[in-house]
XYZ file of C-alpha atoms in Angstrom:
583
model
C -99.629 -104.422 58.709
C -101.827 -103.002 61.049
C -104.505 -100.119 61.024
C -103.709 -96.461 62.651
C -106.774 -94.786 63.473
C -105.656 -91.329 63.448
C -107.412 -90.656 60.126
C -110.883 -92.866 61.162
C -110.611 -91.024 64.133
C -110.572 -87.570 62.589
C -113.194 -88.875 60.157
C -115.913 -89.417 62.496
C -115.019 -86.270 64.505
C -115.420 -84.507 61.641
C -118.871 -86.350 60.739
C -120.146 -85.206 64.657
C -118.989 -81.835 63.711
C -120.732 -81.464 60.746
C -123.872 -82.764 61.692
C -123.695 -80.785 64.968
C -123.308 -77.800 62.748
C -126.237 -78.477 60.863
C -128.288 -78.922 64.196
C -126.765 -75.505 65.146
C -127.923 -74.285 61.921
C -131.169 -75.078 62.384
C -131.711 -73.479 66.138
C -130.568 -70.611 64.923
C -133.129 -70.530 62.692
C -135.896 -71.742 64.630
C -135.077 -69.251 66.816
C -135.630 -65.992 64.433
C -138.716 -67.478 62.864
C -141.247 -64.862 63.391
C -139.208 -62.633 64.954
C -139.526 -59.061 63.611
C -136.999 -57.564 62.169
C -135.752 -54.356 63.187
C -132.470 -53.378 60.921
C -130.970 -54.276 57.812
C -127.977 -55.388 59.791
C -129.654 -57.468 61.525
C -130.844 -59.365 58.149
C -127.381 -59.870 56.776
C -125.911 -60.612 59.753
C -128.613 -63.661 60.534
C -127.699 -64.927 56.760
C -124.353 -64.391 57.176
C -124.438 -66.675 60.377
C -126.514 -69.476 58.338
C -124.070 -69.129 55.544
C -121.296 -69.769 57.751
C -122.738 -72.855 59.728
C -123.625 -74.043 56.110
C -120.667 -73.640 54.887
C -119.321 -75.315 57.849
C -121.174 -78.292 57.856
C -120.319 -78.733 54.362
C -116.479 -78.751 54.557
C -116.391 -80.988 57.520
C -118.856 -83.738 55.286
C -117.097 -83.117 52.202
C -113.596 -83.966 54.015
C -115.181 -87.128 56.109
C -115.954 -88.504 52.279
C -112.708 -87.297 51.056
C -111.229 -89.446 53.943
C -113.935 -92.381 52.656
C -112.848 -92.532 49.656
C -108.739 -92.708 50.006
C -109.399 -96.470 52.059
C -111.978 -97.517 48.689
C -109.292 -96.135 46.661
C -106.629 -98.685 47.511
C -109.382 -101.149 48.306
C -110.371 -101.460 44.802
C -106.496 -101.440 43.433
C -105.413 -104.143 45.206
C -109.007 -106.199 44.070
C -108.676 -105.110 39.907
C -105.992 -104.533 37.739
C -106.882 -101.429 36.072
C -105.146 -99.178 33.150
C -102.852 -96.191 34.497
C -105.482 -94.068 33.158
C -108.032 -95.219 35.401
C -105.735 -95.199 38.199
C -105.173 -91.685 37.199
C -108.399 -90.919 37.546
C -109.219 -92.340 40.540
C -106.140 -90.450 42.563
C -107.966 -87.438 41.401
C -111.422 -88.034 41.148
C -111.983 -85.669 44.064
C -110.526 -82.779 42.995
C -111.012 -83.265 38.995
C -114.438 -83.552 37.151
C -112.774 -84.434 33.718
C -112.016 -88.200 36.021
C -115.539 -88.664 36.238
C -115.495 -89.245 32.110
C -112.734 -92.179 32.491
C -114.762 -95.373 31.625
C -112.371 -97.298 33.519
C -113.232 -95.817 36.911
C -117.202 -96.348 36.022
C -116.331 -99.654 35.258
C -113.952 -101.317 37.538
C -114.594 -98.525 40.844
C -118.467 -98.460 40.795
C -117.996 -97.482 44.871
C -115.748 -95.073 44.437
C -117.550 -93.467 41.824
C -120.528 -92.667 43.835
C -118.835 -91.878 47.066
C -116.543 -89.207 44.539
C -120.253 -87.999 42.681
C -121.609 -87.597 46.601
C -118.299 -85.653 47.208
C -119.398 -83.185 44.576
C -123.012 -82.708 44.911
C -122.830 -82.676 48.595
C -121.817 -79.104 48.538
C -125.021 -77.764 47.096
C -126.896 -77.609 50.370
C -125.315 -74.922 51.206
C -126.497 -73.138 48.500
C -129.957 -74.176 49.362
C -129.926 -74.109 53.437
C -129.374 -70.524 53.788
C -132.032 -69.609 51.418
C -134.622 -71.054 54.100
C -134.533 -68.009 56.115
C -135.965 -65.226 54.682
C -137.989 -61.764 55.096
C -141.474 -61.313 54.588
C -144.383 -58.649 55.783
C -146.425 -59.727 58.596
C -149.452 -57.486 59.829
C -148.521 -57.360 63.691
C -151.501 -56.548 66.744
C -150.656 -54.385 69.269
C -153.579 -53.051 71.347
C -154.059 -49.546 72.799
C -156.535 -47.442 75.002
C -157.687 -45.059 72.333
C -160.056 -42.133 72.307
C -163.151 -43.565 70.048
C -167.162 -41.753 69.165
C -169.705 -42.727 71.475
C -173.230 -42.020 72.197
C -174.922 -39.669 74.580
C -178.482 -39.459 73.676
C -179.297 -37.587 76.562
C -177.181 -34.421 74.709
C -179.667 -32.611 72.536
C -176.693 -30.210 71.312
C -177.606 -28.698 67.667
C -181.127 -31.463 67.478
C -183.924 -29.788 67.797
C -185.485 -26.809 65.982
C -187.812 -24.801 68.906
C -190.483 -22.741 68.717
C -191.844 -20.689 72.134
C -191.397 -21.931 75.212
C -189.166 -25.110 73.826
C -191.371 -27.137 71.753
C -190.283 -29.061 69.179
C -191.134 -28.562 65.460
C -188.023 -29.522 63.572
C -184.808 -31.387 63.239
C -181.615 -29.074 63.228
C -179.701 -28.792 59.828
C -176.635 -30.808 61.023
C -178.578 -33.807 61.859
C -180.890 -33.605 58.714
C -177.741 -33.885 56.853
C -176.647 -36.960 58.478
C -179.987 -38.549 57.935
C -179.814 -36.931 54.168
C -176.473 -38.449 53.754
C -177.235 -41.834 54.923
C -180.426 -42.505 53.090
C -178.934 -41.196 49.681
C -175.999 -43.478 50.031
C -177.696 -46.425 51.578
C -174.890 -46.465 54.023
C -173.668 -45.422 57.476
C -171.336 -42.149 57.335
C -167.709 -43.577 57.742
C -165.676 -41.829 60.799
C -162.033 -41.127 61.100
C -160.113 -43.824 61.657
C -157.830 -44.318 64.618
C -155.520 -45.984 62.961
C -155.031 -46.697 59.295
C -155.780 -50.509 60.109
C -157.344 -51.151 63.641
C -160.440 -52.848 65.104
C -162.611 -52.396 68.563
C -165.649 -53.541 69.716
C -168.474 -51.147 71.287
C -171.583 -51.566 73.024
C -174.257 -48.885 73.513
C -178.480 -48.418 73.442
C -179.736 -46.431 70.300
C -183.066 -45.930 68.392
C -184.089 -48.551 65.742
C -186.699 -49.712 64.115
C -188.225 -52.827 64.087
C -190.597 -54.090 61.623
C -194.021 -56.552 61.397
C -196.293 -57.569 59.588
C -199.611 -56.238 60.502
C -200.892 -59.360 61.304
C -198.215 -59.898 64.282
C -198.393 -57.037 65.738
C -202.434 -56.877 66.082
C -202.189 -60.232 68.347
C -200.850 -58.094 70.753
C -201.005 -54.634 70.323
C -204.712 -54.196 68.764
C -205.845 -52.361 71.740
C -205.900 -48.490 71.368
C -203.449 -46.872 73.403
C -204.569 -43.353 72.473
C -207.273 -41.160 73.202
C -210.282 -42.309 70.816
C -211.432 -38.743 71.132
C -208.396 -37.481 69.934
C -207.639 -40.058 67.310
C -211.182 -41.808 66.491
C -210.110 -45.291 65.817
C -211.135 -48.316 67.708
C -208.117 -50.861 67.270
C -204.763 -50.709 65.928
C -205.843 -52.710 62.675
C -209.049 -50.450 61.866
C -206.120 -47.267 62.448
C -204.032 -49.255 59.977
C -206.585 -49.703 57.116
C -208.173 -45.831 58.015
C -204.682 -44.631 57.187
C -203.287 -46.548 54.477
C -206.410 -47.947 52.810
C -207.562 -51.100 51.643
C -204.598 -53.357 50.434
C -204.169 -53.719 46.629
C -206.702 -51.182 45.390
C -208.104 -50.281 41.877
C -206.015 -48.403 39.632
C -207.863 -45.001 39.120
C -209.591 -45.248 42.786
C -209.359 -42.247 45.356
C -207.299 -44.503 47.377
C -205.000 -45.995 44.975
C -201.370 -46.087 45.403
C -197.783 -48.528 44.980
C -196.825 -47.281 48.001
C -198.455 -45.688 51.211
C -196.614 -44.919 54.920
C -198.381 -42.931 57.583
C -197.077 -41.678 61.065
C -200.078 -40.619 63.087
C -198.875 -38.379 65.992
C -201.201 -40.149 68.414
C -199.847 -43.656 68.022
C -196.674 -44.729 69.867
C -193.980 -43.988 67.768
C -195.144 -46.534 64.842
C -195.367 -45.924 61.155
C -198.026 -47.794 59.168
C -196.465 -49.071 55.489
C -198.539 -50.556 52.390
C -197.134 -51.366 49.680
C -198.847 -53.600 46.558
C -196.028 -55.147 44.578
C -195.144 -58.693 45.338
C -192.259 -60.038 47.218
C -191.363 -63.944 47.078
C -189.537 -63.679 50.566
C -192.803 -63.124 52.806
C -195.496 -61.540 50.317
C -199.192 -62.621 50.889
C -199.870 -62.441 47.491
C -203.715 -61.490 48.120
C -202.981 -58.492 50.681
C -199.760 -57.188 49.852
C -197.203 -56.284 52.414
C -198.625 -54.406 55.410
C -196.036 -53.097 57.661
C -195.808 -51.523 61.370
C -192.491 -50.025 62.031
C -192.371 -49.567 66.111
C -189.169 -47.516 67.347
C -187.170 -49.251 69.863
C -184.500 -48.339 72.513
C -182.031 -51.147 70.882
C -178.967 -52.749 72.949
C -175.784 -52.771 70.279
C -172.943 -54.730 70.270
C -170.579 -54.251 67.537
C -166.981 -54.462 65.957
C -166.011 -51.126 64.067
C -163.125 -52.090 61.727
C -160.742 -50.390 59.698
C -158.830 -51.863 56.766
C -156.499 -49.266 54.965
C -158.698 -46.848 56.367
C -161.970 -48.067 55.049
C -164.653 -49.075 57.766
C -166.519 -51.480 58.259
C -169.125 -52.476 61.003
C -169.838 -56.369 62.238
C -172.490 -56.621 64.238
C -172.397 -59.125 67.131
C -175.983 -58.562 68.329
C -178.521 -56.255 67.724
C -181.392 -56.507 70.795
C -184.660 -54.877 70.758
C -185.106 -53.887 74.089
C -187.956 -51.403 75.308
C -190.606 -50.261 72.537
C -190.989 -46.651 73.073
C -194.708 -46.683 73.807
C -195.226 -42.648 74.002
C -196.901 -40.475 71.795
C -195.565 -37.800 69.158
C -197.577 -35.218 71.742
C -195.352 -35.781 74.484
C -192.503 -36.541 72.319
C -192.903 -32.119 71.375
C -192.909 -31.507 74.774
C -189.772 -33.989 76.004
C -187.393 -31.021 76.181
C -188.644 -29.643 79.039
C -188.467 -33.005 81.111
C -184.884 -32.370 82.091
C -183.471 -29.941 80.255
C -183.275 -31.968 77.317
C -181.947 -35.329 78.863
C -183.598 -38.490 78.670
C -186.392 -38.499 81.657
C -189.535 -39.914 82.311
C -192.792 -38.353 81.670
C -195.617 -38.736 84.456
C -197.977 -37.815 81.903
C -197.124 -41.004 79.753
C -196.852 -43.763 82.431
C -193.337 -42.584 83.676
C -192.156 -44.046 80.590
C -188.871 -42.809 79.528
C -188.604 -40.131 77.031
C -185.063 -39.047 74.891
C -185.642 -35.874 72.599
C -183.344 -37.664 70.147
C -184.911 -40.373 70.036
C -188.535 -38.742 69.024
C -186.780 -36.299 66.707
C -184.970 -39.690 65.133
C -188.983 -40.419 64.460
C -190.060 -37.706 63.544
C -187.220 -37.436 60.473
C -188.184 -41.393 60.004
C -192.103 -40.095 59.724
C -191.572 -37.479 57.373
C -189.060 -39.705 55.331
C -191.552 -42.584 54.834
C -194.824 -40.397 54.939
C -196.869 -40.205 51.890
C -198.213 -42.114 48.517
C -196.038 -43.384 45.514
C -198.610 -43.813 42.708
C -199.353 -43.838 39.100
C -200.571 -40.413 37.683
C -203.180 -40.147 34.989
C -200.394 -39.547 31.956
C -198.850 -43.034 33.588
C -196.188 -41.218 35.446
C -194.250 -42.193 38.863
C -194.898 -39.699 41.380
C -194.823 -39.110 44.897
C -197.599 -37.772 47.063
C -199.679 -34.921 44.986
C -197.503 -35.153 42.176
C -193.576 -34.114 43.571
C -191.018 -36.148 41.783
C -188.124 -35.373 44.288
C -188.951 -37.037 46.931
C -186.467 -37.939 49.356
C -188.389 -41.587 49.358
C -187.111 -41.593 45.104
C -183.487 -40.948 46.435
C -183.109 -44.055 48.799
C -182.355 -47.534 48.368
C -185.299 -48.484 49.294
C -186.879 -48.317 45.679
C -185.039 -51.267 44.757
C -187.165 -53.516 47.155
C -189.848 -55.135 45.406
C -192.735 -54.721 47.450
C -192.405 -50.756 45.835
C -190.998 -51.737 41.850
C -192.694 -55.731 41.821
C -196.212 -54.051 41.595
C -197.778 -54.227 38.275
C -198.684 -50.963 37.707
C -195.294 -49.536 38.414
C -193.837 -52.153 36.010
C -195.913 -51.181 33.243
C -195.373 -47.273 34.479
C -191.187 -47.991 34.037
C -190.736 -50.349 31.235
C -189.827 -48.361 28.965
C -187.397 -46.019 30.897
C -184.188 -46.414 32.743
C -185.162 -43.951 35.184
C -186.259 -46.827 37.977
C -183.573 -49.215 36.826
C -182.543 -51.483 40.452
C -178.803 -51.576 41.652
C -179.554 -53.917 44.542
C -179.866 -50.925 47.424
C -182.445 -53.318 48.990
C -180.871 -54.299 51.930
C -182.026 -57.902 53.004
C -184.261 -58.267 50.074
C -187.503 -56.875 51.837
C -188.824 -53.433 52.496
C -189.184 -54.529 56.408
C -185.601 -55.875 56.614
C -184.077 -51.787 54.339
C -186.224 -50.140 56.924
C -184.644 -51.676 59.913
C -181.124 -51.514 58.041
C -181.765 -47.848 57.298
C -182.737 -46.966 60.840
C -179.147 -48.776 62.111
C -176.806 -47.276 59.488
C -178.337 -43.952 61.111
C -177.651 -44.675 64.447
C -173.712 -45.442 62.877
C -173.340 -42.405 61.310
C -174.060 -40.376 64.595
C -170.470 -41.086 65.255
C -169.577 -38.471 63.339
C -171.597 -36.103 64.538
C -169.460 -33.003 65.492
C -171.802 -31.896 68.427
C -170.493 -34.993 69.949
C -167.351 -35.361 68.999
C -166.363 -33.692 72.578
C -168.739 -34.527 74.846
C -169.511 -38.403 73.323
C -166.768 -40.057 73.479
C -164.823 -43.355 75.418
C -161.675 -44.934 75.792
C -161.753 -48.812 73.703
C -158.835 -50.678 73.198
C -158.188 -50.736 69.779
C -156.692 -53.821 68.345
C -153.832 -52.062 65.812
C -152.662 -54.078 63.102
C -149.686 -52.832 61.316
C -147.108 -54.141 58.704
C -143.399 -55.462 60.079
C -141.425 -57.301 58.166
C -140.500 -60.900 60.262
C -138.622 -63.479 60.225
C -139.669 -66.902 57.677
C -138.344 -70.120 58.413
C -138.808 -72.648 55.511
C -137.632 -75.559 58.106
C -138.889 -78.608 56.032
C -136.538 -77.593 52.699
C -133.628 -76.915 55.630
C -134.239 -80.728 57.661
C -134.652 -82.389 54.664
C -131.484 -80.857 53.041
C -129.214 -81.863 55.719
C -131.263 -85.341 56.572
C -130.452 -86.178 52.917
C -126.394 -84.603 53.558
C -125.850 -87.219 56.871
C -127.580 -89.937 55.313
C -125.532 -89.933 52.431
C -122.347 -89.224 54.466
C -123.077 -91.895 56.594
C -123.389 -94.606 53.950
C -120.491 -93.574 52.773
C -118.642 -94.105 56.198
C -120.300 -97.455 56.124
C -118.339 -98.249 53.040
C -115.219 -96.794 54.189
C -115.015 -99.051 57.624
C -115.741 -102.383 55.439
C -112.740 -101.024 52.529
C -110.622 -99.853 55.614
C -110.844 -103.527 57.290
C -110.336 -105.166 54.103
C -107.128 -103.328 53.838
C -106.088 -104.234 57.186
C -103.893 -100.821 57.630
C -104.750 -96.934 56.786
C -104.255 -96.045 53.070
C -102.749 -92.357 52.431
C -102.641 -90.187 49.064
C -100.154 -88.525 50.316
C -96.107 -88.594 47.867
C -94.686 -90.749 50.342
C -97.913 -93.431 49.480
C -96.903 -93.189 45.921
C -93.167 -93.492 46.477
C -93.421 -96.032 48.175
C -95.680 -98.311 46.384
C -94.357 -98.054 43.081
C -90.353 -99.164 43.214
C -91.015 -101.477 41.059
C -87.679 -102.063 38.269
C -90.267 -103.151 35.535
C -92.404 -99.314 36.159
C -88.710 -97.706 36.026
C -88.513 -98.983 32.226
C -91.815 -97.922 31.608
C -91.015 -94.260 32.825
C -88.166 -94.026 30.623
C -88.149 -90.828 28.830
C -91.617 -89.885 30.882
C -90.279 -88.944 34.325
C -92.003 -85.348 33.975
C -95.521 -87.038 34.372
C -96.960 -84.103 32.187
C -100.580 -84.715 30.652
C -101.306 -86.312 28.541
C -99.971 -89.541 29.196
C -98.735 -91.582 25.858
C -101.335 -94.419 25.675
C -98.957 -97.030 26.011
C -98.296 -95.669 29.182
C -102.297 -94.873 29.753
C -103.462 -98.466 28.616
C -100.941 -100.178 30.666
C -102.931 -102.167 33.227
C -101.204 -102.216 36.956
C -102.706 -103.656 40.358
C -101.306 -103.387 43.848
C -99.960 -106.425 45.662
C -97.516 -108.531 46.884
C -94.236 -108.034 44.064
C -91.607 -110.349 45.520
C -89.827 -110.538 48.771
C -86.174 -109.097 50.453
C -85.063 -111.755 52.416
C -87.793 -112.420 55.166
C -89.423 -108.965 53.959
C -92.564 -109.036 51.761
C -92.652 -106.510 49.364
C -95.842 -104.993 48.212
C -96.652 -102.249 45.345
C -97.494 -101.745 42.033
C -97.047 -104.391 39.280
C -97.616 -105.392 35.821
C -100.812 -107.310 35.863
C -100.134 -111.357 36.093
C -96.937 -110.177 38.332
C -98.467 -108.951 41.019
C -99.859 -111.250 44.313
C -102.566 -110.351 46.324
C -101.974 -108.651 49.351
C -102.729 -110.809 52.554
C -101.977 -114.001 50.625
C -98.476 -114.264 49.573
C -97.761 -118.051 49.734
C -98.514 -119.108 46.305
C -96.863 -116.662 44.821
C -93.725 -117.313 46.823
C -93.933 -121.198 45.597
C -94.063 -119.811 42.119
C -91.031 -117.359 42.498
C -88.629 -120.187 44.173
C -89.711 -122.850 41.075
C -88.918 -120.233 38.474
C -85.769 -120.071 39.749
């Protein structure tokens, strides 16, 4: 006997073929994941390619086993005598479920019976490995110079309302609506989006306002900066208290209000606020909030955004650069600087003067100006008794320093007239104010005089759905890890039952031909030589091993036998001895 290793050969060739197929599946994979995908064919054809390689890598493991399990086959016949039945079953184990019921084959080919079970469940990986590659929508960036709004503050276009030789009295209609607009919704005006879903950053100098508490701003600013003739106060603080009043005043006193702004013409674009109710974020509780909003050329940088078309704005930083320290007198009289640009005025220390930005304060001053106070019937009103104020139809109501007073409390209780949504932005009246004057400054992006003139080319980030590529490469490794390591053991066991045969085992007729002329199976066949299911049970119960059953001459014959008749193979002496002294 010796071993041909044609069929060990092919075994592990097809082991290296399989698992080399599995390694192919997986760069193929690899190499789509998050790739887009561009056509349905494209999609079938990449599953089609993982099916195949699956499908592959499966037959070629499924056969090494098959292979496997032939050499424990005749391993474990020529160990155990077993009943035909179990024999049976284990010639067709591999192709035959039903074999896996036979409680001879559990019991007396344990090996065999797992490397069979690994046979069968092997091939569900490639159900599961070509599942790991699928399609799913991924929002993609592309970026592209794109026409966006800008600023041009030096452009007066559709501003100003004139009166004689160019002075300014007036805001023009288009701009009041902005301003209208943005107050009322306590929000920038949203512009037309480039793209449905797109991003850009911008940066650009606009008016804003920047509020203090009095008691900053009087460390440094108390000074008059205006003509006392003209405007006959002596400091900025005794301005303050001439124009507002004295802070929390009696209820039914000439000066009594909630709320009190003031934008004196002489001072430098500032706007005095009072207001009595009490706010736990900065409130002195004994003064009140007193306020000085100073307008300020402000640096911007910003990211406009767009998601499904709705904008947002994220602001980066938000600098205040140069207060503008002019009066509202030469602010009339800017338009005939330089035609309406931004210039600077000898007659105010060469400081710099935009139109827009003193009509911006003078639609600021008018906003804010005036008294919100209790009436003698206990009523809310605004100034001299108006109760449609534009003041009533901002967010800023909902700040406490204006509804936290106790008179207004006890005004309101018992309507839902003043009920708060949370319109204060930041929490304080300072903090609205200066978010007001920026949401402004936003919504002059979609200002049509400047949708030709103010404009620049940003590169917009674009983000748009594509369906890519997905890769599930831990569900796909461990898969086939799991396949090879399982294969491999079984390989393992098929060298050690190949070496303890000492030659290559077959399942092929001429194996069973040959290993059963036996005269004592011929009388067992008798009237059976069909082999059609199901076997009689004294055929099925009949136990049989494979050895050593006698000798021709010099020639030692090995098959099937009755058990007790049958030597093992590899150690045919005492038998031999027994033979010769029967005879």
């Amino acid at each position: 006997m010796r071993i041909s290793w044609l069929d060990p050969t092919l075994a592990i060739l097809l082991f290296f073929g399989g698992v080399l197929a599995e390694i192919g599946h997986h760069i193929y994979y690899a190499s789509l994941d998050n790739t887009p995908v561009y056509s349905d064919d494209q999609q079938v054809w990449a599953i089609r390619i993982g099916t195949g390689l699956s499908l592959l890598a499966r037959c070629a493991l499924v056969a090494t086993i098959g292979m496997v399990a032939v050499q424990q086959t005749w391993a474990t016949l020529r160990k155990k005598a077993m009943p035909i039945g179990g024999i049976d079953s284990m010639f067709d184990v591999l192709n035959n479920p039903w074999s896996f019921l036979n409680k001879d084959l559990l019991m007396h080919a344990k090996m065999l019976y797992i490397i069979a079970g690994i046979s069968w469940i092997l091939p569900l990986a490639s159900v599961v490995t070509p599942a790991t590659l699928t399609v799913k929508p991924h929002m993609t960036q592309d970026r592209v110079g794109t026409k966006v709004p800008y600023y041009n503050f030096s452009n007066t276009d559709g501003w100003p309302i004139t009166a004689g030789y160019g002075y300014y009295f007036g805001v023009g209609p288009e701009v009041s609506r902005l301003f209208t607009t943005t107050y009322t919704s306590n929000s920038f005006i949203p512009q037309s989006p480039p793209f449905p879903n797109a991003s850009y950053d911008l940066k650009f100098w606009a008016p804003s306002y920047k509020c203090s508490n009095l008691s900053e701003i009087i460390q440094t600013k108390n000074s008059p900066t205006w003509d006392p003739s003209l405007y006959n106060y002596t400091s900025l603080e005794n301005a303050f208290y001439g124009e507002i009043g004295p802070p929390r005043p009696a209820r039914y006193a000439t000066d009594y209000y909630v709320f009190k702004a003031a934008a004196p013409e002489p001072l430098n674009n500032m706007i005095f606020i009072g207001a009595n109710g009490s706010n736990p974020l900065w409130d002195d509780p004994k003064y009140g909030v007193r306020l000085v909003c100073q307008l300020y050329n402000t640096s911007y940088d910003v990211t406009i955004r767009f998601d499904n078309g709705i904008q947002s704005i994220q602001e980066n930083s938000v600098n205040y650069m140069q207060a503008q320290e002019w009066s509202g007198e030469r602010g009339t009289d800017s338009g005939l600087l330089n035609n309406g640009s931004c210039a600077p005025d000898p007659e105010a220390n060469n400081a710099i003067i935009c139109p827009t930005f003193y009509l911006t304060h003078y639609m600021f001053g008018k906003f804010l100006a005036g008294r919100i106070f209790v009436n003698s019937v206990g009523g809310i009103a605004f100034n001299s008794g108006e109760g449609l104020a534009p003041l009533f139809q901002s967010g800023l109501m909902d700040c406490p320093e204006i509804w936290n007073a106790s008179d207004f409390r006890d005004a309101t209780e018992l309507t839902t007239t003043f009920e708060r949504h949370g319109r204060c932005h930041g929490g304080t009246l300072a903090s609205a104010i200066e978010s007001l004057s920026k949401n402004f400054t936003y919504s002059l992006m979609t200002y049509r005089n400047w949708q030709n003139v103010a404009t620049t080319i940003a590169p917009v980030t674009v983000s748009s759905p594509r369906n890519i590529f997905s890769y599930d490469r831990e569900t796909l490794l461990a898969s086939y890890l799991a396949s090879i390591l399982v294969t491999l053991g079984c390989i393992v066991a098929g060298c050690i039952a190949l070496l303890s045969n000492g030659y290559t085992g077959s399942m092929n007729f001429s194996s069973v031909l040959l290993t059963t002329r036996n005269p004592d199976l011929d009388r067992l066949a008798e009237n059976n030589t069909l082999g059609q299911k199901p076997l009689p049970d004294y055929i099925s119960d009949t136990k049989l091993k494979f050895g050593i059953i006698g000798t021709r001459g010099s020639e030692t014959l090995a098959g099937f036998g009755f058990d007790g008749t049958v030597g093992p193979l590899g150690n045919t002496t005492p038998f031999l001895s027994r033979r010769r002294t029967e005879k």
